[in-house]
Amino acid sequence: MELERIESECLRLLGESPQPLVPLDRLLHELRRAFPQVNLPEDVLLRFLRSHQDVVVLEGLGNLGPVTAQDFADAGYYMGPRAVLRSRIPGPRELGAHLLEQMNGLETLLARAMDAARQEKDVKRTAALEDAMIRLGELRARLQRHLGGET
């Protein structure tokens, strides 16, 4: 049955990935490449992963106020869901480092968007982006405190 082969390949990809947290878009790309004859929509894969006993799905940051998931994608940052095998879930330090990496990407994107808003003299968008930068800084500080400041 095709579904069993897709499940096996999915688990193999998650198990052999150099990084335990595999972006959903990369996993989907690999599965579509391995099974070109199968129509595998993203929402179907996500439902499958969320219901699988051996897999955990970490939701992405998604849309954050003045910056959308599409803004991230346009800037080359994938902020969507990631899948990980339960047996490969990173420890708190590794997970914290991953979250800080995503925050750094977000900070870069927010800074670019803020520069553009200032150049366009868009006061409302500039203020929203400044608020987002403040919230991001607070979140980063909380995460670093939680991790003991060692990341």
CSV table of N, CA and C in Angstrom, one decimal:
chain,number,residue,atom,x,y,z
A,1,MET,N,0.9,-1.2,0.0
A,1,MET,CA,0.0,0.0,0.0
A,1,MET,C,0.9,1.2,0.0
A,2,GLU,N,0.5,2.2,-0.8
A,2,GLU,CA,1.3,3.5,-0.9
A,2,GLU,C,1.4,4.2,0.4
A,3,LEU,N,0.4,4.3,1.2
A,3,LEU,CA,0.5,5.0,2.4
A,3,LEU,C,1.5,4.5,3.4
A,4,GLU,N,1.7,3.2,3.4
A,4,GLU,CA,2.7,2.6,4.3
A,4,GLU,C,4.1,2.9,3.8
A,5,ARG,N,4.3,3.0,2.5
A,5,ARG,CA,5.6,3.3,1.9
A,5,ARG,C,5.9,4.8,2.2
A,6,ILE,N,4.9,5.7,2.1
A,6,ILE,CA,5.1,7.1,2.4
A,6,ILE,C,5.4,7.3,3.9
A,7,GLU,N,4.7,6.6,4.7
A,7,GLU,CA,5.0,6.6,6.2
A,7,GLU,C,6.4,6.2,6.5
A,8,SER,N,6.8,5.1,5.9
A,8,SER,CA,8.2,4.6,6.1
A,8,SER,C,9.2,5.6,5.6
A,9,GLU,N,9.0,6.2,4.5
A,9,GLU,CA,9.9,7.1,3.9
A,9,GLU,C,10.0,8.4,4.8
A,10,CYS,N,8.8,8.8,5.3
A,10,CYS,CA,8.8,10.0,6.1
A,10,CYS,C,9.5,9.8,7.4
A,11,LEU,N,9.3,8.6,8.0
A,11,LEU,CA,10.1,8.3,9.3
A,11,LEU,C,11.6,8.1,9.0
A,12,ARG,N,11.9,7.6,7.8
A,12,ARG,CA,13.3,7.5,7.5
A,12,ARG,C,14.0,8.8,7.3
A,13,LEU,N,13.3,9.7,6.6
A,13,LEU,CA,13.8,11.1,6.4
A,13,LEU,C,14.0,11.8,7.7
A,14,LEU,N,13.0,11.7,8.6
A,14,LEU,CA,13.1,12.3,9.9
A,14,LEU,C,14.2,11.7,10.8
A,15,GLY,N,14.4,10.4,10.6
A,15,GLY,CA,15.5,9.8,11.4
A,15,GLY,C,16.9,10.1,10.9
A,16,GLU,N,17.0,10.3,9.6
A,16,GLU,CA,18.3,10.5,9.0
A,16,GLU,C,18.7,11.9,8.7
A,17,SER,N,17.8,12.8,9.0
A,17,SER,CA,18.1,14.2,8.8
A,17,SER,C,19.3,14.7,9.7
A,18,PRO,N,20.2,15.5,9.2
A,18,PRO,CA,21.3,16.0,10.1
A,18,PRO,C,20.8,16.8,11.2
A,19,GLN,N,19.7,17.5,11.0
A,19,GLN,CA,19.1,18.3,12.1
A,19,GLN,C,17.8,17.6,12.5
A,20,PRO,N,17.6,17.3,13.8
A,20,PRO,CA,16.4,16.6,14.2
A,20,PRO,C,15.1,17.3,13.9
A,21,LEU,N,15.1,18.7,13.9
A,21,LEU,CA,13.9,19.4,13.6
A,21,LEU,C,13.9,19.7,12.1
A,22,VAL,N,13.0,19.0,11.4
A,22,VAL,CA,12.9,19.1,10.0
A,22,VAL,C,11.8,20.0,9.6
A,23,PRO,N,12.1,21.0,8.8
A,23,PRO,CA,11.0,21.9,8.3
A,23,PRO,C,10.0,21.2,7.5
A,24,LEU,N,8.8,21.4,7.7
A,24,LEU,CA,7.7,20.7,7.0
A,24,LEU,C,7.9,20.9,5.5
A,25,ASP,N,8.2,22.1,5.0
A,25,ASP,CA,8.4,22.3,3.6
A,25,ASP,C,9.5,21.4,3.0
A,26,ARG,N,10.6,21.2,3.7
A,26,ARG,CA,11.6,20.3,3.2
A,26,ARG,C,11.2,18.9,3.2
A,27,LEU,N,10.5,18.4,4.2
A,27,LEU,CA,10.0,17.1,4.3
A,27,LEU,C,9.0,16.8,3.2
A,28,LEU,N,8.1,17.7,3.0
A,28,LEU,CA,7.1,17.6,1.9
A,28,LEU,C,7.8,17.5,0.5
A,29,HIS,N,8.8,18.4,0.3
A,29,HIS,CA,9.6,18.4,-1.0
A,29,HIS,C,10.2,17.0,-1.2
A,30,GLU,N,10.8,16.4,-0.2
A,30,GLU,CA,11.5,15.1,-0.3
A,30,GLU,C,10.5,14.0,-0.6
A,31,LEU,N,9.3,14.1,0.1
A,31,LEU,CA,8.3,13.1,-0.1
A,31,LEU,C,7.7,13.2,-1.5
A,32,ARG,N,7.5,14.4,-2.0
A,32,ARG,CA,7.0,14.5,-3.3
A,32,ARG,C,8.0,14.1,-4.4
A,33,ARG,N,9.3,14.2,-4.1
A,33,ARG,CA,10.3,13.8,-5.0
A,33,ARG,C,10.3,12.2,-5.0
A,34,ALA,N,10.2,11.6,-3.8
A,34,ALA,CA,10.2,10.2,-3.8
A,34,ALA,C,8.9,9.5,-4.3
A,35,PHE,N,7.8,10.3,-4.2
A,35,PHE,CA,6.5,9.7,-4.7
A,35,PHE,C,5.9,10.7,-5.6
A,36,PRO,N,6.4,10.9,-6.8
A,36,PRO,CA,5.9,12.0,-7.7
A,36,PRO,C,4.5,11.6,-8.2
A,37,GLN,N,4.1,10.4,-8.2
A,37,GLN,CA,2.8,9.9,-8.6
A,37,GLN,C,1.7,10.2,-7.6
A,38,VAL,N,2.0,10.6,-6.4
A,38,VAL,CA,1.1,10.8,-5.3
A,38,VAL,C,0.8,12.3,-5.1
A,39,ASN,N,-0.4,12.6,-5.0
A,39,ASN,CA,-0.8,14.0,-4.7
A,39,ASN,C,-0.8,14.1,-3.2
A,40,LEU,N,0.2,14.8,-2.6
A,40,LEU,CA,0.3,14.9,-1.2
A,40,LEU,C,0.3,16.3,-0.7
A,41,PRO,N,-0.9,16.8,-0.4
A,41,PRO,CA,-1.1,18.2,0.0
A,41,PRO,C,-0.4,18.4,1.4
A,42,GLU,N,0.0,19.6,1.6
A,42,GLU,CA,0.7,20.0,2.9
A,42,GLU,C,-0.2,19.7,4.1
A,43,ASP,N,-1.5,20.1,4.0
A,43,ASP,CA,-2.3,19.9,5.2
A,43,ASP,C,-2.6,18.4,5.5
A,44,VAL,N,-2.5,17.6,4.5
A,44,VAL,CA,-2.7,16.1,4.8
A,44,VAL,C,-1.4,15.6,5.5
A,45,LEU,N,-0.2,16.0,5.0
A,45,LEU,CA,1.0,15.6,5.7
A,45,LEU,C,1.0,16.1,7.1
A,46,LEU,N,0.6,17.3,7.3
A,46,LEU,CA,0.6,17.9,8.7
A,46,LEU,C,-0.3,17.2,9.6
A,47,ARG,N,-1.5,16.8,9.1
A,47,ARG,CA,-2.5,16.0,9.9
A,47,ARG,C,-1.9,14.7,10.3
A,48,PHE,N,-1.3,14.0,9.3
A,48,PHE,CA,-0.6,12.7,9.5
A,48,PHE,C,0.4,12.8,10.6
A,49,LEU,N,1.3,13.8,10.4
A,49,LEU,CA,2.4,14.0,11.4
A,49,LEU,C,1.9,14.3,12.8
A,50,ARG,N,0.9,15.1,12.9
A,50,ARG,CA,0.3,15.5,14.2
A,50,ARG,C,-0.3,14.3,14.9
A,51,SER,N,-0.8,13.3,14.1
A,51,SER,CA,-1.5,12.2,14.7
A,51,SER,C,-0.6,11.0,14.9
A,52,HIS,N,0.7,11.0,14.4
A,52,HIS,CA,1.6,9.9,14.5
A,52,HIS,C,2.2,9.8,15.8
A,53,GLN,N,2.2,8.6,16.4
A,53,GLN,CA,2.7,8.4,17.8
A,53,GLN,C,4.2,8.6,17.9
A,54,ASP,N,5.0,8.5,16.8
A,54,ASP,CA,6.4,8.7,16.9
A,54,ASP,C,6.9,10.0,16.5
A,55,VAL,N,6.0,11.0,16.2
A,55,VAL,CA,6.4,12.3,15.7
A,55,VAL,C,5.8,13.4,16.5
A,56,VAL,N,6.5,14.4,16.7
A,56,VAL,CA,6.1,15.7,17.3
A,56,VAL,C,6.2,16.8,16.3
A,57,VAL,N,5.1,17.6,16.2
A,57,VAL,CA,5.2,18.8,15.3
A,57,VAL,C,5.3,20.0,16.2
A,58,LEU,N,6.3,20.8,15.9
A,58,LEU,CA,6.5,22.1,16.6
A,58,LEU,C,6.0,23.1,15.6
A,59,GLU,N,5.0,23.9,16.1
A,59,GLU,CA,4.4,24.9,15.2
A,59,GLU,C,5.4,26.0,15.0
A,60,GLY,N,5.3,26.6,13.8
A,60,GLY,CA,6.1,27.8,13.5
A,60,GLY,C,5.6,29.0,14.1
A,61,LEU,N,6.3,30.1,13.9
A,61,LEU,CA,5.9,31.4,14.5
A,61,LEU,C,4.7,32.0,13.8
A,62,GLY,N,4.6,31.6,12.5
A,62,GLY,CA,3.4,32.1,11.8
A,62,GLY,C,3.4,33.6,11.6
A,63,ASN,N,2.2,34.2,11.6
A,63,ASN,CA,2.1,35.6,11.4
A,63,ASN,C,2.2,36.4,12.7
A,64,LEU,N,3.1,37.3,12.7
A,64,LEU,CA,3.3,38.1,13.9
A,64,LEU,C,3.1,39.6,13.7
A,65,GLY,N,1.8,39.9,13.8
A,65,GLY,CA,1.5,41.4,13.7
A,65,GLY,C,1.9,41.9,12.3
A,66,PRO,N,2.8,42.9,12.3
A,66,PRO,CA,3.1,43.6,11.1
A,66,PRO,C,3.9,42.7,10.1
A,67,VAL,N,4.4,41.5,10.5
A,67,VAL,CA,5.1,40.7,9.6
A,67,VAL,C,4.4,39.4,9.4
A,68,THR,N,4.2,38.9,8.2
A,68,THR,CA,3.5,37.7,7.9
A,68,THR,C,4.4,36.6,7.6
A,69,ALA,N,3.9,35.4,7.6
A,69,ALA,CA,4.7,34.2,7.2
A,69,ALA,C,5.2,34.4,5.8
A,70,GLN,N,4.4,35.0,4.9
A,70,GLN,CA,4.9,35.3,3.5
A,70,GLN,C,6.1,36.2,3.5
A,71,ASP,N,6.1,37.2,4.4
A,71,ASP,CA,7.2,38.1,4.5
A,71,ASP,C,8.5,37.4,4.8
A,72,PHE,N,8.3,36.4,5.8
A,72,PHE,CA,9.5,35.6,6.1
A,72,PHE,C,10.0,34.8,4.9
A,73,ALA,N,9.0,34.1,4.2
A,73,ALA,CA,9.4,33.3,3.1
A,73,ALA,C,10.0,34.2,2.0
A,74,ASP,N,9.5,35.4,1.8
A,74,ASP,CA,10.1,36.2,0.8
A,74,ASP,C,11.6,36.6,1.1
A,75,ALA,N,11.8,36.7,2.4
A,75,ALA,CA,13.2,37.0,2.9
A,75,ALA,C,14.1,35.8,3.0
A,76,GLY,N,13.5,34.6,2.7
A,76,GLY,CA,14.3,33.4,2.8
A,76,GLY,C,14.3,32.7,4.1
A,77,TYR,N,13.4,33.0,5.0
A,77,TYR,CA,13.3,32.4,6.3
A,77,TYR,C,12.1,31.5,6.4
A,78,TYR,N,12.3,30.2,6.7
A,78,TYR,CA,11.1,29.3,6.9
A,78,TYR,C,10.7,29.4,8.3
A,79,MET,N,9.6,29.8,8.6
A,79,MET,CA,9.1,29.9,10.0
A,79,MET,C,7.9,29.0,10.3
A,80,GLY,N,7.7,28.1,9.4
A,80,GLY,CA,6.5,27.2,9.5
A,80,GLY,C,6.8,26.0,10.5
A,81,PRO,N,5.9,25.1,10.5
A,81,PRO,CA,6.0,23.9,11.4
A,81,PRO,C,7.3,23.1,11.0
A,82,ARG,N,7.8,22.4,12.0
A,82,ARG,CA,8.9,21.5,11.9
A,82,ARG,C,8.5,20.2,12.6
A,83,ALA,N,8.9,19.1,12.1
A,83,ALA,CA,8.6,17.7,12.6
A,83,ALA,C,9.9,17.1,13.2
A,84,VAL,N,9.7,16.3,14.2
A,84,VAL,CA,10.9,15.7,14.9
A,84,VAL,C,10.4,14.3,15.4
A,85,LEU,N,11.2,13.3,15.2
A,85,LEU,CA,10.9,12.0,15.9
A,85,LEU,C,11.0,12.2,17.4
A,86,ARG,N,10.1,11.5,18.1
A,86,ARG,CA,10.1,11.6,19.6
A,86,ARG,C,11.5,11.2,20.1
A,87,SER,N,12.1,10.2,19.4
A,87,SER,CA,13.4,9.7,19.9
A,87,SER,C,14.5,10.7,19.6
A,88,ARG,N,14.2,11.7,18.8
A,88,ARG,CA,15.3,12.7,18.5
A,88,ARG,C,15.0,14.1,19.0
A,89,ILE,N,14.0,14.2,19.9
A,89,ILE,CA,13.7,15.5,20.4
A,89,ILE,C,14.9,16.1,21.1
A,90,PRO,N,15.3,17.3,20.7
A,90,PRO,CA,16.5,17.9,21.3
A,90,PRO,C,16.3,18.3,22.8
A,91,GLY,N,17.3,18.3,23.5
A,91,GLY,CA,17.3,18.8,24.9
A,91,GLY,C,17.0,20.2,25.0
A,92,PRO,N,16.7,20.7,26.2
A,92,PRO,CA,16.4,22.2,26.3
A,92,PRO,C,17.4,23.1,25.7
A,93,ARG,N,18.7,22.8,25.9
A,93,ARG,CA,19.7,23.7,25.4
A,93,ARG,C,19.7,23.8,23.8
A,94,GLU,N,19.6,22.6,23.2
A,94,GLU,CA,19.5,22.6,21.7
A,94,GLU,C,18.3,23.2,21.2
A,95,LEU,N,17.2,22.9,21.9
A,95,LEU,CA,15.9,23.6,21.4
A,95,LEU,C,15.9,25.1,21.6
A,96,GLY,N,16.5,25.5,22.7
A,96,GLY,CA,16.7,26.9,23.0
A,96,GLY,C,17.5,27.6,21.9
A,97,ALA,N,18.6,26.9,21.5
A,97,ALA,CA,19.5,27.5,20.5
A,97,ALA,C,18.7,27.6,19.2
A,98,HIS,N,17.9,26.6,18.9
A,98,HIS,CA,17.1,26.6,17.7
A,98,HIS,C,16.1,27.8,17.7
A,99,LEU,N,15.5,28.0,18.8
A,99,LEU,CA,14.5,29.1,19.0
A,99,LEU,C,15.2,30.5,18.9
A,100,LEU,N,16.4,30.6,19.5
A,100,LEU,CA,17.2,31.8,19.3
A,100,LEU,C,17.6,32.1,17.9
A,101,GLU,N,17.9,31.0,17.2
A,101,GLU,CA,18.2,31.2,15.7
A,101,GLU,C,17.0,31.7,15.0
A,102,GLN,N,15.8,31.2,15.3
A,102,GLN,CA,14.6,31.7,14.6
A,102,GLN,C,14.4,33.2,15.0
A,103,MET,N,14.7,33.5,16.3
A,103,MET,CA,14.5,34.9,16.7
A,103,MET,C,15.5,35.8,16.0
A,104,ASN,N,16.7,35.3,15.8
A,104,ASN,CA,17.6,36.2,15.0
A,104,ASN,C,17.2,36.4,13.6
A,105,GLY,N,16.6,35.4,13.0
A,105,GLY,CA,16.0,35.6,11.6
A,105,GLY,C,14.9,36.6,11.7
A,106,LEU,N,14.1,36.5,12.7
A,106,LEU,CA,12.9,37.4,12.8
A,106,LEU,C,13.4,38.8,13.0
A,107,GLU,N,14.4,39.0,13.9
A,107,GLU,CA,15.0,40.3,14.1
A,107,GLU,C,15.5,41.0,12.9
A,108,THR,N,16.2,40.2,12.1
A,108,THR,CA,16.7,40.7,10.8
A,108,THR,C,15.6,41.2,9.9
A,109,LEU,N,14.6,40.3,9.8
A,109,LEU,CA,13.5,40.7,8.9
A,109,LEU,C,12.7,41.9,9.5
A,110,LEU,N,12.5,42.0,10.8
A,110,LEU,CA,11.9,43.2,11.4
A,110,LEU,C,12.7,44.4,11.1
A,111,ALA,N,14.0,44.3,11.2
A,111,ALA,CA,14.8,45.5,11.0
A,111,ALA,C,14.7,46.0,9.5
A,112,ARG,N,14.7,45.0,8.6
A,112,ARG,CA,14.5,45.4,7.2
A,112,ARG,C,13.2,46.1,6.9
A,113,ALA,N,12.1,45.5,7.5
A,113,ALA,CA,10.8,46.0,7.4
A,113,ALA,C,10.7,47.4,8.0
A,114,MET,N,11.3,47.6,9.1
A,114,MET,CA,11.3,48.9,9.8
A,114,MET,C,12.0,49.9,9.0
A,115,ASP,N,13.2,49.6,8.4
A,115,ASP,CA,13.9,50.5,7.5
A,115,ASP,C,13.0,50.9,6.3
A,116,ALA,N,12.3,50.0,5.8
A,116,ALA,CA,11.4,50.3,4.6
A,116,ALA,C,10.3,51.2,5.1
A,117,ALA,N,9.7,50.9,6.2
A,117,ALA,CA,8.6,51.7,6.7
A,117,ALA,C,9.0,53.1,7.0
A,118,ARG,N,10.2,53.3,7.5
A,118,ARG,CA,10.7,54.6,7.8
A,118,ARG,C,11.0,55.4,6.5
A,119,GLN,N,11.5,54.7,5.5
A,119,GLN,CA,11.8,55.3,4.2
A,119,GLN,C,10.5,55.8,3.6
A,120,GLU,N,9.4,55.0,3.8
A,120,GLU,CA,8.1,55.3,3.2
A,120,GLU,C,7.3,56.2,4.1
A,121,LYS,N,7.9,56.6,5.2
A,121,LYS,CA,7.3,57.5,6.2
A,121,LYS,C,6.0,57.0,6.7
A,122,ASP,N,5.9,55.7,6.8
A,122,ASP,CA,4.7,55.0,7.3
A,122,ASP,C,4.8,54.9,8.8
A,123,VAL,N,4.2,55.9,9.5
A,123,VAL,CA,4.3,56.0,11.0
A,123,VAL,C,3.7,54.9,11.7
A,124,LYS,N,2.5,54.5,11.2
A,124,LYS,CA,1.7,53.4,11.9
A,124,LYS,C,2.5,52.1,11.8
A,125,ARG,N,3.0,51.7,10.6
A,125,ARG,CA,3.7,50.5,10.4
A,125,ARG,C,5.1,50.5,11.2
A,126,THR,N,5.7,51.7,11.2
A,126,THR,CA,7.0,51.8,11.9
A,126,THR,C,6.7,51.5,13.4
A,127,ALA,N,5.7,52.1,14.0
A,127,ALA,CA,5.4,51.9,15.4
A,127,ALA,C,5.0,50.4,15.7
A,128,ALA,N,4.3,49.8,14.8
A,128,ALA,CA,4.0,48.4,15.0
A,128,ALA,C,5.2,47.5,14.9
A,129,LEU,N,6.1,47.9,14.0
A,129,LEU,CA,7.4,47.1,13.9
A,129,LEU,C,8.3,47.3,15.2
A,130,GLU,N,8.3,48.6,15.6
A,130,GLU,CA,9.1,48.9,16.9
A,130,GLU,C,8.5,48.1,18.0
A,131,ASP,N,7.2,48.0,18.1
A,131,ASP,CA,6.6,47.2,19.2
A,131,ASP,C,6.9,45.7,19.1
A,132,ALA,N,6.9,45.2,17.8
A,132,ALA,CA,7.3,43.8,17.6
A,132,ALA,C,8.8,43.6,18.0
A,133,MET,N,9.6,44.5,17.7
A,133,MET,CA,11.1,44.4,18.1
A,133,MET,C,11.2,44.4,19.6
A,134,ILE,N,10.4,45.2,20.3
A,134,ILE,CA,10.4,45.2,21.8
A,134,ILE,C,10.0,43.9,22.3
A,135,ARG,N,8.9,43.4,21.8
A,135,ARG,CA,8.3,42.1,22.2
A,135,ARG,C,9.3,40.9,22.0
A,136,LEU,N,10.0,41.0,20.8
A,136,LEU,CA,11.0,40.0,20.5
A,136,LEU,C,12.1,40.1,21.5
A,137,GLY,N,12.6,41.3,21.8
A,137,GLY,CA,13.7,41.4,22.8
A,137,GLY,C,13.3,40.8,24.1
A,138,GLU,N,12.1,41.1,24.5
A,138,GLU,CA,11.6,40.6,25.8
A,138,GLU,C,11.5,39.1,25.8
A,139,LEU,N,11.0,38.5,24.7
A,139,LEU,CA,10.9,37.1,24.6
A,139,LEU,C,12.3,36.4,24.6
A,140,ARG,N,13.3,37.0,23.9
A,140,ARG,CA,14.6,36.5,23.8
A,140,ARG,C,15.2,36.5,25.2
A,141,ALA,N,15.0,37.6,26.0
A,141,ALA,CA,15.6,37.7,27.3
A,141,ALA,C,15.0,36.7,28.2
A,142,ARG,N,13.6,36.4,28.1
A,142,ARG,CA,13.0,35.4,28.9
A,142,ARG,C,13.6,34.0,28.6
A,143,LEU,N,13.8,33.7,27.3
A,143,LEU,CA,14.3,32.4,26.9
A,143,LEU,C,15.7,32.3,27.4
A,144,GLN,N,16.5,33.3,27.3
A,144,GLN,CA,17.9,33.2,27.8
A,144,GLN,C,17.9,33.0,29.3
A,145,ARG,N,17.1,33.7,30.0
A,145,ARG,CA,17.0,33.5,31.5
A,145,ARG,C,16.6,32.1,31.8
A,146,HIS,N,15.6,31.6,31.0
A,146,HIS,CA,15.2,30.2,31.2
A,146,HIS,C,16.3,29.2,31.0
A,147,LEU,N,17.1,29.5,30.0
A,147,LEU,CA,18.2,28.6,29.6
A,147,LEU,C,19.4,28.8,30.5
A,148,GLY,N,19.4,29.8,31.3
A,148,GLY,CA,20.5,30.1,32.2
A,148,GLY,C,21.6,30.9,31.5
A,149,GLY,N,21.2,31.6,30.4
A,149,GLY,CA,22.1,32.5,29.7
A,149,GLY,C,23.3,31.8,29.1
A,150,GLU,N,23.2,30.5,28.9
A,150,GLU,CA,24.3,29.8,28.3
A,150,GLU,C,24.2,29.5,26.8
A,151,THR,N,23.3,30.1,26.1
A,151,THR,CA,23.2,29.8,24.7
A,151,THR,C,23.8,30.9,23.9
